[in-house]
JSON list of C-alpha atoms and ligand atoms in Angstrom, two decimals:
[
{"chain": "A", "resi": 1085, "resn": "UNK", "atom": "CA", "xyz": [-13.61, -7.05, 10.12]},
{"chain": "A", "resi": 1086, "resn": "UNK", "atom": "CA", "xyz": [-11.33, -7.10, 6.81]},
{"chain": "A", "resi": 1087, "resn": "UNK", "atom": "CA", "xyz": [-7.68, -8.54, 7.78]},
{"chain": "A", "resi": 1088, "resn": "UNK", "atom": "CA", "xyz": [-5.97, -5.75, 5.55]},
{"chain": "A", "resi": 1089, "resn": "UNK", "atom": "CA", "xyz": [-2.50, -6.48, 4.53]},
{"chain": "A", "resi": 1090, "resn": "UNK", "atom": "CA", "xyz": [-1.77, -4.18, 1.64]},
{"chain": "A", "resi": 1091, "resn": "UNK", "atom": "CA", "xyz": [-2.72, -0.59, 0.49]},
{"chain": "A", "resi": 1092, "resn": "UNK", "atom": "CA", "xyz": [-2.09, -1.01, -3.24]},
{"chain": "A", "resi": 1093, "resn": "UNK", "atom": "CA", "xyz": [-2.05, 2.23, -5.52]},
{"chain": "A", "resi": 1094, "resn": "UNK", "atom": "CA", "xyz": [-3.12, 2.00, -8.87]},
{"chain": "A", "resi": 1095, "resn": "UNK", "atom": "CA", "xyz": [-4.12, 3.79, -12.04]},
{"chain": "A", "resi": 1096, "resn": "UNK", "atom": "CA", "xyz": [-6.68, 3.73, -14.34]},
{"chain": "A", "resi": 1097, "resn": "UNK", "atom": "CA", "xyz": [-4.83, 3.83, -17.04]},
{"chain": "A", "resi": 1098, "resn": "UNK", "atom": "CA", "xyz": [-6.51, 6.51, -18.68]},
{"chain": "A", "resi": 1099, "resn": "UNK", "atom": "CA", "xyz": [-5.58, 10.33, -19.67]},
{"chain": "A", "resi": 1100, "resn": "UNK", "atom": "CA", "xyz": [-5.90, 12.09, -16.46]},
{"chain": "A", "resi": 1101, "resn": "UNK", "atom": "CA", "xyz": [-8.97, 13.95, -17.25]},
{"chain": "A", "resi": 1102, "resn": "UNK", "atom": "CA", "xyz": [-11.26, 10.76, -17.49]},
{"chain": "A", "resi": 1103, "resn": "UNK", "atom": "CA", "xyz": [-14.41, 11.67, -15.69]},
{"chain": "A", "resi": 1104, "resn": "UNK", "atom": "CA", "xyz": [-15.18, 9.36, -12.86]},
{"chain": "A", "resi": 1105, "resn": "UNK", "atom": "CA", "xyz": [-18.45, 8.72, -13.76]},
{"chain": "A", "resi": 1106, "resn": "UNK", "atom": "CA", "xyz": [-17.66, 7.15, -17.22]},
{"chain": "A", "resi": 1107, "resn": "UNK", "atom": "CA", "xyz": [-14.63, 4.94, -15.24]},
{"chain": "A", "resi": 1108, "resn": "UNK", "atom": "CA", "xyz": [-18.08, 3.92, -13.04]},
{"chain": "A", "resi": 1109, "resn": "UNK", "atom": "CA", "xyz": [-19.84, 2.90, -15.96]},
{"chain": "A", "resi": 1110, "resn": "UNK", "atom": "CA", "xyz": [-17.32, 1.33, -17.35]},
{"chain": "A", "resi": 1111, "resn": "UNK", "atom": "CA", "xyz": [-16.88, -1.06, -14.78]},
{"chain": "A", "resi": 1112, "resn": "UNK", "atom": "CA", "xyz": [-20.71, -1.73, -14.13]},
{"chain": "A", "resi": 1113, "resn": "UNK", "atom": "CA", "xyz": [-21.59, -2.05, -17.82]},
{"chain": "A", "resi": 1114, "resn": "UNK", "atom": "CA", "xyz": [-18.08, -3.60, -19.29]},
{"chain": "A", "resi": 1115, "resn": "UNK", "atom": "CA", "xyz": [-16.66, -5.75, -16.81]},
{"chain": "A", "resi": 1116, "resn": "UNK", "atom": "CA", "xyz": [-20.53, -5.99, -14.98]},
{"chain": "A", "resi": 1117, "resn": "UNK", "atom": "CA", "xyz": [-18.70, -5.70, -11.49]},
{"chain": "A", "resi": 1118, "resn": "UNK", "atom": "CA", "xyz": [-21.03, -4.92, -8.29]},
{"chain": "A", "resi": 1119, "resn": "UNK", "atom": "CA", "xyz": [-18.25, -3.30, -5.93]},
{"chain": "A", "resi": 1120, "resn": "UNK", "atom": "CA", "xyz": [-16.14, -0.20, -7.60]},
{"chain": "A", "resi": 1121, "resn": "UNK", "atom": "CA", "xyz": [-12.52, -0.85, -8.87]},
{"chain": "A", "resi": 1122, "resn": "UNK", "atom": "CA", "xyz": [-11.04, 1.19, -5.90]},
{"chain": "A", "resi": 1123, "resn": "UNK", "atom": "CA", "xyz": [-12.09, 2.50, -2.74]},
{"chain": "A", "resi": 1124, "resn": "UNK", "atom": "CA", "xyz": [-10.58, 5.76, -3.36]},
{"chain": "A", "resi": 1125, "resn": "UNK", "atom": "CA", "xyz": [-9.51, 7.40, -6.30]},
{"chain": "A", "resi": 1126, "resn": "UNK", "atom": "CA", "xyz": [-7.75, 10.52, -6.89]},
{"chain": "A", "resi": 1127, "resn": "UNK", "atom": "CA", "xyz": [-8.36, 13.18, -9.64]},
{"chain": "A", "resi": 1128, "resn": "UNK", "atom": "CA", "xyz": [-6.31, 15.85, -11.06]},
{"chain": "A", "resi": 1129, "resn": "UNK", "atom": "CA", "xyz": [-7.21, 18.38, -9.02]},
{"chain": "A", "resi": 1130, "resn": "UNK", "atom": "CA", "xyz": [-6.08, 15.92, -6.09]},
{"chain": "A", "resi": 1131, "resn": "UNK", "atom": "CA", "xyz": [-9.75, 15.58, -4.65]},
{"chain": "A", "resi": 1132, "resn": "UNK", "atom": "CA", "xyz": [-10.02, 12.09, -3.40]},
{"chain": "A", "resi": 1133, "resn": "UNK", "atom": "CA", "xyz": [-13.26, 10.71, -3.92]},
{"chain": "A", "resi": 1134, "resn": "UNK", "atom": "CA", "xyz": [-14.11, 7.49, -1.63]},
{"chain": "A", "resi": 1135, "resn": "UNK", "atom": "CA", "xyz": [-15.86, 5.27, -4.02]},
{"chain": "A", "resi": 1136, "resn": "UNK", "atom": "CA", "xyz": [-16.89, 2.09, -1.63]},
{"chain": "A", "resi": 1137, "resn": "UNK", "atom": "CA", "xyz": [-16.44, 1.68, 2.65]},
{"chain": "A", "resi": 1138, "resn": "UNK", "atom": "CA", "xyz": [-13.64, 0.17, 3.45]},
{"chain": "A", "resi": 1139, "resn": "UNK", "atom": "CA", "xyz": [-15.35, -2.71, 5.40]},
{"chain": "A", "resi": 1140, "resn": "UNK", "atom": "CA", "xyz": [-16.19, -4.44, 1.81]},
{"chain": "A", "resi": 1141, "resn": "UNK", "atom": "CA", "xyz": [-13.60, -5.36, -0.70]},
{"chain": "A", "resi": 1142, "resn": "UNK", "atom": "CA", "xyz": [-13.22, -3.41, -4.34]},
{"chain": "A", "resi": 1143, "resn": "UNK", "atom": "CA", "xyz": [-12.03, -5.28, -7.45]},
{"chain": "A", "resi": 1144, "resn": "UNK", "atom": "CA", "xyz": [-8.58, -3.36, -7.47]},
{"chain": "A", "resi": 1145, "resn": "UNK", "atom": "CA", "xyz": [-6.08, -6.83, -7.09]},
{"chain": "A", "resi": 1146, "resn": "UNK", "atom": "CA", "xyz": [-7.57, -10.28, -8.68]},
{"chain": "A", "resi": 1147, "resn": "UNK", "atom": "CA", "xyz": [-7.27, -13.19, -5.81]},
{"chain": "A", "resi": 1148, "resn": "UNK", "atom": "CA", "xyz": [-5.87, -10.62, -3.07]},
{"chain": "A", "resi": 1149, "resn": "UNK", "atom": "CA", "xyz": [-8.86, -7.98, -2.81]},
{"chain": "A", "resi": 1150, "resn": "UNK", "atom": "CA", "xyz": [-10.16, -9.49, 0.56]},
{"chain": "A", "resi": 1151, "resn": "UNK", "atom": "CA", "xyz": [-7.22, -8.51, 2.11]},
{"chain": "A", "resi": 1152, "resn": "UNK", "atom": "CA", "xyz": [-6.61, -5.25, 0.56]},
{"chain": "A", "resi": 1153, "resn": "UNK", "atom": "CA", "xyz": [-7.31, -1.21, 0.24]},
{"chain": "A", "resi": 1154, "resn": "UNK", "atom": "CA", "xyz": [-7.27, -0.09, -3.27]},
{"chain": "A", "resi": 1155, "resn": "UNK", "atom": "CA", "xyz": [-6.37, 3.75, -4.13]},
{"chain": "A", "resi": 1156, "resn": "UNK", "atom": "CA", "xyz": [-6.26, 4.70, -7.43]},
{"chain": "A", "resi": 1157, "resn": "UNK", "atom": "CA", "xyz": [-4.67, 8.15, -9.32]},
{"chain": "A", "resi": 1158, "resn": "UNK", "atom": "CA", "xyz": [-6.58, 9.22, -12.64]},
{"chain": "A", "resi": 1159, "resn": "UNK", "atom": "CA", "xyz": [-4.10, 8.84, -15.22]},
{"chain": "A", "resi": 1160, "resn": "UNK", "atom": "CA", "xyz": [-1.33, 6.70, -16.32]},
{"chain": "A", "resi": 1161, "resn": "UNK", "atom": "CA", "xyz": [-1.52, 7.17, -19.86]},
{"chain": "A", "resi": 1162, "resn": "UNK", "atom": "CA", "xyz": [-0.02, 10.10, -22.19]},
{"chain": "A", "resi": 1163, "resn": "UNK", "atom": "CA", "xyz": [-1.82, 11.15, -25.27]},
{"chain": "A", "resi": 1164, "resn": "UNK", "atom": "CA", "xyz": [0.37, 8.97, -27.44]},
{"chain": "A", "resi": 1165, "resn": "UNK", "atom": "CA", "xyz": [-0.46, 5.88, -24.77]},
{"chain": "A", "resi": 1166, "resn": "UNK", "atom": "CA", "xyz": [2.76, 5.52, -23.50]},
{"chain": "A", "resi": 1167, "resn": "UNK", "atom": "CA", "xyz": [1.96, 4.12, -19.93]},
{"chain": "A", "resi": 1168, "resn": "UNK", "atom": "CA", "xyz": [3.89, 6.31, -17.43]},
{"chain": "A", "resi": 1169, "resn": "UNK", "atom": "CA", "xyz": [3.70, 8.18, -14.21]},
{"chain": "A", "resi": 1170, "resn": "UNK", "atom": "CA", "xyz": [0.92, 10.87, -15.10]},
{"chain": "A", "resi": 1171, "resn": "UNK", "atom": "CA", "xyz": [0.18, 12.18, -11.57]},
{"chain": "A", "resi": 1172, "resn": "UNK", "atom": "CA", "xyz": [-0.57, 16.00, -10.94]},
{"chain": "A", "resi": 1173, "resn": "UNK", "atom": "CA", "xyz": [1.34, 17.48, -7.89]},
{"chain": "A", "resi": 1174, "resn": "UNK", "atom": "CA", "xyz": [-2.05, 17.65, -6.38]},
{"chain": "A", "resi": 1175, "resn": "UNK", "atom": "CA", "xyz": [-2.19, 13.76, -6.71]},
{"chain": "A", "resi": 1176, "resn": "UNK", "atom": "CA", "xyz": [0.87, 12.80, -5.57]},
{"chain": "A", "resi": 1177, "resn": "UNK", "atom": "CA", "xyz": [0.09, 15.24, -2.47]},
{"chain": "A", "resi": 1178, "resn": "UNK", "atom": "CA", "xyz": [-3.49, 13.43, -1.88]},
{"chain": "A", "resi": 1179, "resn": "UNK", "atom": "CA", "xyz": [-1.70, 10.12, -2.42]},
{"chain": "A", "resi": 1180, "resn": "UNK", "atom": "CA", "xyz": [0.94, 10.44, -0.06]},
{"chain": "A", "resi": 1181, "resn": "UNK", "atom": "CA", "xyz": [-1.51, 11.21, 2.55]},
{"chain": "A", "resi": 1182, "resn": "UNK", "atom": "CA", "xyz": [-4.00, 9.12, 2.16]},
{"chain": "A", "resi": 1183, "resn": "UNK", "atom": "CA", "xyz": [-1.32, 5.99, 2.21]},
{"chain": "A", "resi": 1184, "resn": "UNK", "atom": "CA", "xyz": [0.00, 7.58, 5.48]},
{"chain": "A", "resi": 1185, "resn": "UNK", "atom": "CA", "xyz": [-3.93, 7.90, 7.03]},
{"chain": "A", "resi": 1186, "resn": "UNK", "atom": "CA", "xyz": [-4.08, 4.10, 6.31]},
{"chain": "A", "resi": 1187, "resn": "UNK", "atom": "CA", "xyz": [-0.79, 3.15, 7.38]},
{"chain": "A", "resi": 1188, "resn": "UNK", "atom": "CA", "xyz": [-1.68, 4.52, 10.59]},
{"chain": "A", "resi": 1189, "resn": "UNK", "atom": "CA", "xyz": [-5.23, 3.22, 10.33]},
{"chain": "A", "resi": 1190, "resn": "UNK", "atom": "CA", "xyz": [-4.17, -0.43, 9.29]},
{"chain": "A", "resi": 1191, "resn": "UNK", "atom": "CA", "xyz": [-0.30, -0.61, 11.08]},
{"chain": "A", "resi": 1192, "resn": "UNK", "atom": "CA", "xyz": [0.32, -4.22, 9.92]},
{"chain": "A", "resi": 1193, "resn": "UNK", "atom": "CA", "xyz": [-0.43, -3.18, 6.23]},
{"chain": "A", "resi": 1194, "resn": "UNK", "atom": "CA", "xyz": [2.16, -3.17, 3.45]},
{"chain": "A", "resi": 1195, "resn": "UNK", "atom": "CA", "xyz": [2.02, -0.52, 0.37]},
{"chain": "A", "resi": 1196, "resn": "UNK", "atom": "CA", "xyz": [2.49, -1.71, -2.82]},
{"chain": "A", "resi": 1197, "resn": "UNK", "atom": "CA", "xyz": [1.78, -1.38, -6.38]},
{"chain": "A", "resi": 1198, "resn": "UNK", "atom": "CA", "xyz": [-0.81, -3.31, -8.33]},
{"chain": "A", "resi": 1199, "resn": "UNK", "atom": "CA", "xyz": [1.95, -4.81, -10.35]},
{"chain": "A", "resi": 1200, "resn": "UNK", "atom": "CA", "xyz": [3.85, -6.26, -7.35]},
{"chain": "A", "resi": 1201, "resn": "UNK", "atom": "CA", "xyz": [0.98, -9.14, -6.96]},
{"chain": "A", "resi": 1202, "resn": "UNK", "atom": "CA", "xyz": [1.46, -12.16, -9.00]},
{"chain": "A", "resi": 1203, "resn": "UNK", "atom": "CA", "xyz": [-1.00, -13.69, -11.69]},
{"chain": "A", "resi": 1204, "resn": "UNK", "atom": "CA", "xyz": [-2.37, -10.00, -12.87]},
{"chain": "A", "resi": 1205, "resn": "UNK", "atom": "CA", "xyz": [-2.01, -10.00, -16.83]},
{"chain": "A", "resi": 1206, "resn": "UNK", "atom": "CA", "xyz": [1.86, -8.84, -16.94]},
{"chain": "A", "resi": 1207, "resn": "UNK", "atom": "CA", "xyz": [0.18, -5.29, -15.72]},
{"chain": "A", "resi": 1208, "resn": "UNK", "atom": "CA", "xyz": [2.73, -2.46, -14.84]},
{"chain": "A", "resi": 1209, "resn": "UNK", "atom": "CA", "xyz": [-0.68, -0.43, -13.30]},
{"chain": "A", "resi": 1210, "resn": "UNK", "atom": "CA", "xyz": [0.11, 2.46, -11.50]},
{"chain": "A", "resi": 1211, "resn": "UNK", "atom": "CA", "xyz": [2.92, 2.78, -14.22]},
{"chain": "A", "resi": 1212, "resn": "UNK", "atom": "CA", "xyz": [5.51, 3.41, -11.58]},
{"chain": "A", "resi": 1213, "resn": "UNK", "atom": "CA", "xyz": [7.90, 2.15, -8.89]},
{"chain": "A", "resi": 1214, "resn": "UNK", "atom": "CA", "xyz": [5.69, 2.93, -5.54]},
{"chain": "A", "resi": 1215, "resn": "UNK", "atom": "CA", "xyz": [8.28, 1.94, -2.99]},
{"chain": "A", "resi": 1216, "resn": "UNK", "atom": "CA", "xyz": [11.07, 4.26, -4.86]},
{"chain": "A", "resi": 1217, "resn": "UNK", "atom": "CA", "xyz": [8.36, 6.97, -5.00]},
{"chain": "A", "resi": 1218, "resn": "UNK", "atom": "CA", "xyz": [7.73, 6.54, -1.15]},
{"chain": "A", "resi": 1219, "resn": "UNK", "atom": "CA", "xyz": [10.69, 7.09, 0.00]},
{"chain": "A", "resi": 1220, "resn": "UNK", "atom": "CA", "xyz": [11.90, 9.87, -1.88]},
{"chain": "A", "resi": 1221, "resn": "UNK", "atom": "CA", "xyz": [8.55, 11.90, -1.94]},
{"chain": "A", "resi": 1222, "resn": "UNK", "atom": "CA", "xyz": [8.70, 15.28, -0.39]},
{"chain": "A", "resi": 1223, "resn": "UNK", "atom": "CA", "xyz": [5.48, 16.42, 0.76]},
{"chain": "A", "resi": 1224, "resn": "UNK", "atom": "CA", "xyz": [4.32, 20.18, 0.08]},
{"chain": "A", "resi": 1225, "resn": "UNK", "atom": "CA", "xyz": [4.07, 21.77, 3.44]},
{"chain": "A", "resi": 1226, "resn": "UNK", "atom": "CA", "xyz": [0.39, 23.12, 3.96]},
{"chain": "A", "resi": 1227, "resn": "UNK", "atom": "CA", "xyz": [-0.20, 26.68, 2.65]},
{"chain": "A", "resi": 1228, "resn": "UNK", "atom": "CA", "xyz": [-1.34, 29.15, 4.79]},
{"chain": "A", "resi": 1229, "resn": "UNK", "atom": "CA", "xyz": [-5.07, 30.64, 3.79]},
{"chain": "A", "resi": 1230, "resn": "UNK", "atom": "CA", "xyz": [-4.45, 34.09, 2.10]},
{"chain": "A", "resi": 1231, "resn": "UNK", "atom": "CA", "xyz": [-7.28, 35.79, 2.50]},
{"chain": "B", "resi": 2299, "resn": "LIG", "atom": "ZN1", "xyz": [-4.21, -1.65, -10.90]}
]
């Protein structure tokens, strides 16, 4: 077993309608990786797609990814690449509870952003403060089905 010690959130620093598939390639092809980035990321729809088991580590945090769960949002970027908070309602609703599933799945584990580890290229990844978000994020309340 994994000793997991830190959920991390990221980005991928992309516009938010990058196709997973391309962000795949991208790693395999560009930065010839063999385990995914993340092991779940979030689109803008808020559908969380798990991209690698949790048992083996993903290339999220350079130096710490033995020891951590990487989640990423699509997004990060505007049109004019400014590098700020991009996420959909959707995925700030799939984040939240996805980091509260693996809080209570991993108790010991601390949540942090990507840019809180030291030695990773001055990177500000997922563009925004994730303890500041936690605590003041409201959570939708689950709608009732309509039909
Ligand atoms: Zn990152």
């Amino acid at each position: 077993m994994r000793n997991i010690k830190y959920i991390v959130v990221h980005c991928t620093d992309t516009l938010s309608n990058a196709e997973v598939k391309a962000i795949q390639k991208y790693w395999k092809e560009h930065l010839k990786w063999k385990n995914p980035g993340y092991h779940y990321i979030i689109k803008a729809n808020g559908e969380v797609e798990k991209l690698l088991d949790e048992k083996k580590p993903s290339n999220g945090v350079l130096g710490f990814n033995e020891n951590c769960i990487n989640i990423c949002y699509i997004g990060g970027r505007t049109k004019d690449k400014k590098r700020v908070n991009t996420m959909t309602r959707a995925q700030e609703n799939s984040l939240f509870d996805k980091i509260v599933a693996l809080t209570e799945k991993y108790p010991g584990a601390e949540v942090k952003g990507h840019y809180e580890f030291p030695n990773q290229g001055g990177r500000i990844c997922p563009n925004f403060n994730v303890k500041e978000w936690i605590k003041n994020y409201v959570p939708d309340l689950d709608q009732p089905d309509l039909d």
